[in-house]
PDB file of C-alpha atoms in Angstrom:
ATOM      1  CA  UNK A   1      13.795 -12.578  -7.065  1.00 42.00           C
ATOM      2  CA  UNK A   2      10.021 -12.470  -8.258  1.00 46.00           C
ATOM      3  CA  UNK A   3       8.124  -9.821  -8.962  1.00 48.00           C
ATOM      4  CA  UNK A   4       4.707  -8.423  -9.239  1.00 50.00           C
ATOM      5  CA  UNK A   5       3.315  -6.339 -11.811  1.00 46.00           C
ATOM      6  CA  UNK A   6       0.072  -5.208 -10.653  1.00 49.00           C
ATOM      7  CA  UNK A   7      -3.644  -5.014 -12.375  1.00 44.00           C
ATOM      8  CA  UNK A   8      -6.253  -2.875 -12.573  1.00 45.00           C
ATOM      9  CA  UNK A   9      -9.382  -2.850 -13.352  1.00 42.00           C
ATOM     10  CA  UNK A  10     -12.171  -0.499 -13.853  1.00 41.00           C
ATOM     11  CA  UNK A  11     -15.647  -0.003 -14.513  1.00 42.00           C
ATOM     12  CA  UNK A  12     -16.822   3.092 -15.173  1.00 44.00           C
ATOM     13  CA  UNK A  13     -19.040   2.197 -17.999  1.00 44.00           C
ATOM     14  CA  UNK A  14     -19.711   3.663 -22.404  1.00 44.00           C
ATOM     15  CA  UNK A  15     -15.401   3.993 -22.389  1.00 46.00           C
ATOM     16  CA  UNK A  16     -14.698   2.593 -26.188  1.00 47.00           C
ATOM     17  CA  UNK A  17     -11.009   3.151 -24.845  1.00 46.00           C
ATOM     18  CA  UNK A  18      -8.160   0.602 -26.096  1.00 45.00           C
ATOM     19  CA  UNK A  19      -7.270  -1.857 -23.274  1.00 46.00           C
ATOM     20  CA  UNK A  20      -3.705  -0.341 -23.983  1.00 45.00           C
ATOM     21  CA  UNK A  21      -4.890   3.307 -23.344  1.00 41.00           C
ATOM     22  CA  UNK A  22      -3.241   5.753 -21.048  1.00 45.00           C
ATOM     23  CA  UNK A  23      -3.373   7.422 -18.332  1.00 49.00           C
ATOM     24  CA  UNK A  24      -5.057   5.203 -15.992  1.00 52.00           C
ATOM     25  CA  UNK A  25      -9.172   5.343 -16.394  1.00 55.00           C
ATOM     26  CA  UNK A  26     -10.114   6.921 -12.792  1.00 60.00           C
ATOM     27  CA  UNK A  27     -13.090   7.370 -12.037  1.00 62.00           C
ATOM     28  CA  UNK A  28     -14.770   9.685  -9.098  1.00 66.00           C
ATOM     29  CA  UNK A  29     -17.231   8.425  -9.437  1.00 69.00           C
ATOM     30  CA  UNK A  30     -17.930   4.950 -10.624  1.00 69.00           C
ATOM     31  CA  UNK A  31     -21.441   2.697 -12.561  1.00 70.00           C
ATOM     32  CA  UNK A  32     -22.176   0.107 -13.831  1.00 75.00           C
ATOM     33  CA  UNK A  33     -21.238  -0.410 -17.065  1.00 75.00           C
ATOM     34  CA  UNK A  34     -20.112  -3.331 -19.699  1.00 75.00           C
ATOM     35  CA  UNK A  35     -16.719  -2.224 -20.614  1.00 77.00           C
ATOM     36  CA  UNK A  36     -13.936  -3.635 -18.111  1.00 74.00           C
ATOM     37  CA  UNK A  37     -10.154  -2.759 -18.801  1.00 75.00           C
ATOM     38  CA  UNK A  38      -7.118  -4.178 -17.351  1.00 76.00           C
ATOM     39  CA  UNK A  39      -3.956  -2.101 -17.566  1.00 73.00           C
ATOM     40  CA  UNK A  40      -0.440  -2.317 -15.591  1.00 76.00           C
ATOM     41  CA  UNK A  41      -0.075  -0.122 -13.471  1.00 71.00           C
ATOM     42  CA  UNK A  42       3.577  -1.136 -11.457  1.00 73.00           C
ATOM     43  CA  UNK A  43       6.428  -3.722 -10.905  1.00 75.00           C
ATOM     44  CA  UNK A  44       7.210  -4.318  -7.234  1.00 74.00           C
ATOM     45  CA  UNK A  45       9.315  -6.877  -5.735  1.00 72.00           C
ATOM     46  CA  UNK A  46       7.704 -10.223  -4.024  1.00 75.00           C
ATOM     47  CA  UNK A  47       3.887 -10.703  -3.397  1.00 76.00           C
ATOM     48  CA  UNK A  48       2.220  -7.817  -3.369  1.00 78.00           C
ATOM     49  CA  UNK A  49      -1.602  -5.862  -2.201  1.00 81.00           C
ATOM     50  CA  UNK A  50      -2.815  -3.027  -4.669  1.00 80.00           C
ATOM     51  CA  UNK A  51      -5.285  -1.165  -1.586  1.00 82.00           C
ATOM     52  CA  UNK A  52      -6.698   2.383  -2.914  1.00 79.00           C
ATOM     53  CA  UNK A  53      -6.231   5.954  -1.611  1.00 79.00           C
ATOM     54  CA  UNK A  54      -8.833   7.500   0.708  1.00 80.00           C
ATOM     55  CA  UNK A  55     -12.199   9.019  -0.655  1.00 78.00           C
ATOM     56  CA  UNK A  56     -10.985  12.188  -3.127  1.00 78.00           C
ATOM     57  CA  UNK A  57      -7.476  10.683  -3.432  1.00 81.00           C
ATOM     58  CA  UNK A  58      -6.715   9.287  -6.912  1.00 80.00           C
ATOM     59  CA  UNK A  59      -2.799   7.277  -5.858  1.00 83.00           C
ATOM     60  CA  UNK A  60      -3.083   3.482  -5.208  1.00 85.00           C
ATOM     61  CA  UNK A  61      -0.880   2.203  -2.506  1.00 88.00           C
ATOM     62  CA  UNK A  62       0.700  -0.451  -2.808  1.00 88.00           C
ATOM     63  CA  UNK A  63       1.990  -3.487  -0.192  1.00 89.00           C
ATOM     64  CA  UNK A  64       4.931  -5.229  -0.354  1.00 90.00           C
ATOM     65  CA  UNK A  65       4.882  -7.990   1.626  1.00 90.00           C
ATOM     66  CA  UNK A  66       8.697  -7.315   2.758  1.00 90.00           C
ATOM     67  CA  UNK A  67       7.305  -4.609   4.499  1.00 90.00           C
ATOM     68  CA  UNK A  68       7.535  -1.508   2.089  1.00 89.00           C
ATOM     69  CA  UNK A  69       4.182   0.652   0.680  1.00 89.00           C
ATOM     70  CA  UNK A  70       4.707   2.467  -1.762  1.00 88.00           C
ATOM     71  CA  UNK A  71       2.682   4.705  -3.850  1.00 88.00           C
ATOM     72  CA  UNK A  72       1.731   4.656  -7.555  1.00 85.00           C
ATOM     73  CA  UNK A  73       1.344   8.300  -8.749  1.00 82.00           C
ATOM     74  CA  UNK A  74      -0.171   9.163 -12.720  1.00 79.00           C
ATOM     75  CA  UNK A  75       1.037   6.060 -13.795  1.00 79.00           C
ATOM     76  CA  UNK A  76       4.826   6.057 -12.633  1.00 82.00           C
ATOM     77  CA  UNK A  77       5.906   4.303  -8.400  1.00 86.00           C
ATOM     78  CA  UNK A  78       7.437   6.968  -6.595  1.00 88.00           C
ATOM     79  CA  UNK A  79      10.882   6.187  -6.196  1.00 86.00           C
ATOM     80  CA  UNK A  80      10.541   6.055  -1.850  1.00 87.00           C
ATOM     81  CA  UNK A  81       8.027   4.413  -0.181  1.00 88.00           C
ATOM     82  CA  UNK A  82       5.518   5.944   1.613  1.00 88.00           C
ATOM     83  CA  UNK A  83       6.768   4.062   4.858  1.00 89.00           C
ATOM     84  CA  UNK A  84       9.389   0.939   4.686  1.00 90.00           C
ATOM     85  CA  UNK A  85       9.220  -1.601   7.794  1.00 90.00           C
ATOM     86  CA  UNK A  86      10.759  -4.210   6.552  1.00 89.00           C
ATOM     87  CA  UNK A  87      14.022  -5.780   8.882  1.00 86.00           C
ATOM     88  CA  UNK A  88      16.306  -4.411   5.619  1.00 85.00           C
ATOM     89  CA  UNK A  89      16.031  -1.336   7.389  1.00 86.00           C
ATOM     90  CA  UNK A  90      15.494  -2.770  10.810  1.00 83.00           C
ATOM     91  CA  UNK A  91      11.490  -2.828  10.306  1.00 86.00           C
ATOM     92  CA  UNK A  92      10.068  -5.171  13.090  1.00 89.00           C
ATOM     93  CA  UNK A  93       8.386  -7.173   9.864  1.00 89.00           C
ATOM     94  CA  UNK A  94       9.016 -10.724   9.042  1.00 88.00           C
ATOM     95  CA  UNK A  95       8.546 -12.465   5.074  1.00 87.00           C
ATOM     96  CA  UNK A  96       6.825 -14.988   3.609  1.00 86.00           C
ATOM     97  CA  UNK A  97       5.520 -17.864   2.715  1.00 85.00           C
ATOM     98  CA  UNK A  98       2.087 -16.213   4.980  1.00 85.00           C
ATOM     99  CA  UNK A  99       4.127 -13.853   6.766  1.00 89.00           C
ATOM    100  CA  UNK A 100       4.501  -9.771   5.825  1.00 89.00           C
ATOM    101  CA  UNK A 101       2.792  -6.936   6.029  1.00 91.00           C
ATOM    102  CA  UNK A 102      -0.721  -7.895   5.433  1.00 89.00           C
ATOM    103  CA  UNK A 103      -3.120  -4.898   5.318  1.00 91.00           C
ATOM    104  CA  UNK A 104      -3.047  -1.620   5.038  1.00 92.00           C
ATOM    105  CA  UNK A 105      -6.461   1.169   6.548  1.00 90.00           C
ATOM    106  CA  UNK A 106      -7.050   4.847   5.837  1.00 89.00           C
ATOM    107  CA  UNK A 107      -8.627   6.442   9.016  1.00 88.00           C
ATOM    108  CA  UNK A 108     -12.254   8.031   7.506  1.00 88.00           C
ATOM    109  CA  UNK A 109     -10.626  11.626   8.858  1.00 86.00           C
ATOM    110  CA  UNK A 110      -7.161  10.577   6.829  1.00 85.00           C
ATOM    111  CA  UNK A 111      -6.411  13.780   5.172  1.00 82.00           C
ATOM    112  CA  UNK A 112      -7.007  15.736   8.046  1.00 83.00           C
ATOM    113  CA  UNK A 113      -5.290  13.843  10.695  1.00 84.00           C
ATOM    114  CA  UNK A 114      -2.816  11.457   8.749  1.00 84.00           C
ATOM    115  CA  UNK A 115      -4.362   8.552  10.429  1.00 88.00           C
ATOM    116  CA  UNK A 116      -3.603   4.915   9.488  1.00 90.00           C
ATOM    117  CA  UNK A 117      -3.014   1.701  10.296  1.00 92.00           C
ATOM    118  CA  UNK A 118      -0.732  -1.296   9.543  1.00 91.00           C
ATOM    119  CA  UNK A 119      -1.417  -4.999  10.009  1.00 92.00           C
ATOM    120  CA  UNK A 120       1.140  -7.358   9.788  1.00 92.00           C
ATOM    121  CA  UNK A 121       4.309  -9.930  11.040  1.00 91.00           C
ATOM    122  CA  UNK A 122       5.960  -9.802  13.665  1.00 88.00           C
ATOM    123  CA  UNK A 123       8.893 -11.776  15.593  1.00 85.00           C
ATOM    124  CA  UNK A 124       7.238 -12.229  18.884  1.00 84.00           C
ATOM    125  CA  UNK A 125      10.509 -12.230  21.717  1.00 79.00           C
ATOM    126  CA  UNK A 126       8.159 -13.234  24.961  1.00 79.00           C
ATOM    127  CA  UNK A 127       6.730 -16.622  23.528  1.00 74.00           C
ATOM    128  CA  UNK A 128       9.772 -19.667  22.463  1.00 76.00           C
ATOM    129  CA  UNK A 129       6.772 -21.999  21.304  1.00 78.00           C
ATOM    130  CA  UNK A 130       5.543 -19.488  18.800  1.00 79.00           C
ATOM    131  CA  UNK A 131       8.227 -17.232  17.310  1.00 83.00           C
ATOM    132  CA  UNK A 132       5.482 -15.143  15.507  1.00 83.00           C
ATOM    133  CA  UNK A 133       2.500 -12.365  16.136  1.00 83.00           C
ATOM    134  CA  UNK A 134       0.434 -10.596  14.360  1.00 86.00           C
ATOM    135  CA  UNK A 135       0.357  -6.730  14.762  1.00 88.00           C
ATOM    136  CA  UNK A 136      -2.315  -4.211  14.171  1.00 88.00           C
ATOM    137  CA  UNK A 137      -0.818  -0.641  14.786  1.00 89.00           C
ATOM    138  CA  UNK A 138      -2.233   2.385  14.563  1.00 89.00           C
ATOM    139  CA  UNK A 139       0.159   5.237  12.805  1.00 84.00           C
ATOM    140  CA  UNK A 140      -0.330   9.630  12.722  1.00 77.00           C
ATOM    141  CA  UNK A 141       1.078  12.300  11.525  1.00 63.00           C
ATOM    142  CA  UNK A 142       2.892  12.682   7.988  1.00 57.00           C
ATOM    143  CA  UNK A 143       5.294  15.806   6.468  1.00 41.00           C
ATOM    144  CA  UNK A 144       3.442  15.539   3.574  1.00 52.00           C
ATOM    145  CA  UNK A 145       1.449  13.546   1.906  1.00 59.00           C
ATOM    146  CA  UNK A 146       3.181  11.160  -0.193  1.00 64.00           C
ATOM    147  CA  UNK A 147       5.615  10.624   3.557  1.00 62.00           C
ATOM    148  CA  UNK A 148       4.739   8.902   6.597  1.00 59.00           C
ATOM    149  CA  UNK A 149       5.887  10.141  10.596  1.00 46.00           C
ATOM    150  CA  UNK A 150       9.437   8.910   9.424  1.00 44.00           C
ATOM    151  CA  UNK A 151       9.791   6.111  12.784  1.00 41.00           C
ATOM    152  CA  UNK A 152      10.964   2.627  11.406  1.00 44.00           C
ATOM    153  CA  UNK A 153       8.532   1.424  13.192  1.00 45.00           C
ATOM    154  CA  UNK A 154       4.828   1.199  13.193  1.00 46.00           C
TER     155      UNK A 154
END
């Protein structure tokens, strides 16, 4: 099984901390500067993309190509996924190659509405000549900030 390593580059300017310093340097207001650091923040399965949270939210969101969205909070990957649309959970995402969970975007009022958007590749049951389709789905509402609505499909 492939594993992805996620690194985080921070440019907050003026820091003299060593590259292995913990915790991850976080900036409310990034500034220009010449100090850039890279630090390992997580290990996840398969190919992954790192997505920043909405303004004011310091969590990091990791999109696993197979269909799960994981949260990195306080330098740790939370055990339960934020959302899992993978085939393993009977979700619609088909994976690998150029297919899979491809994008995540948060609504500007995510903090109050809980609305976010995902893009992924799914099976196209309507056209035998084209067995795949791209999907843009909107999700709204969640029980708590680390968990979206419980429906398995977007």
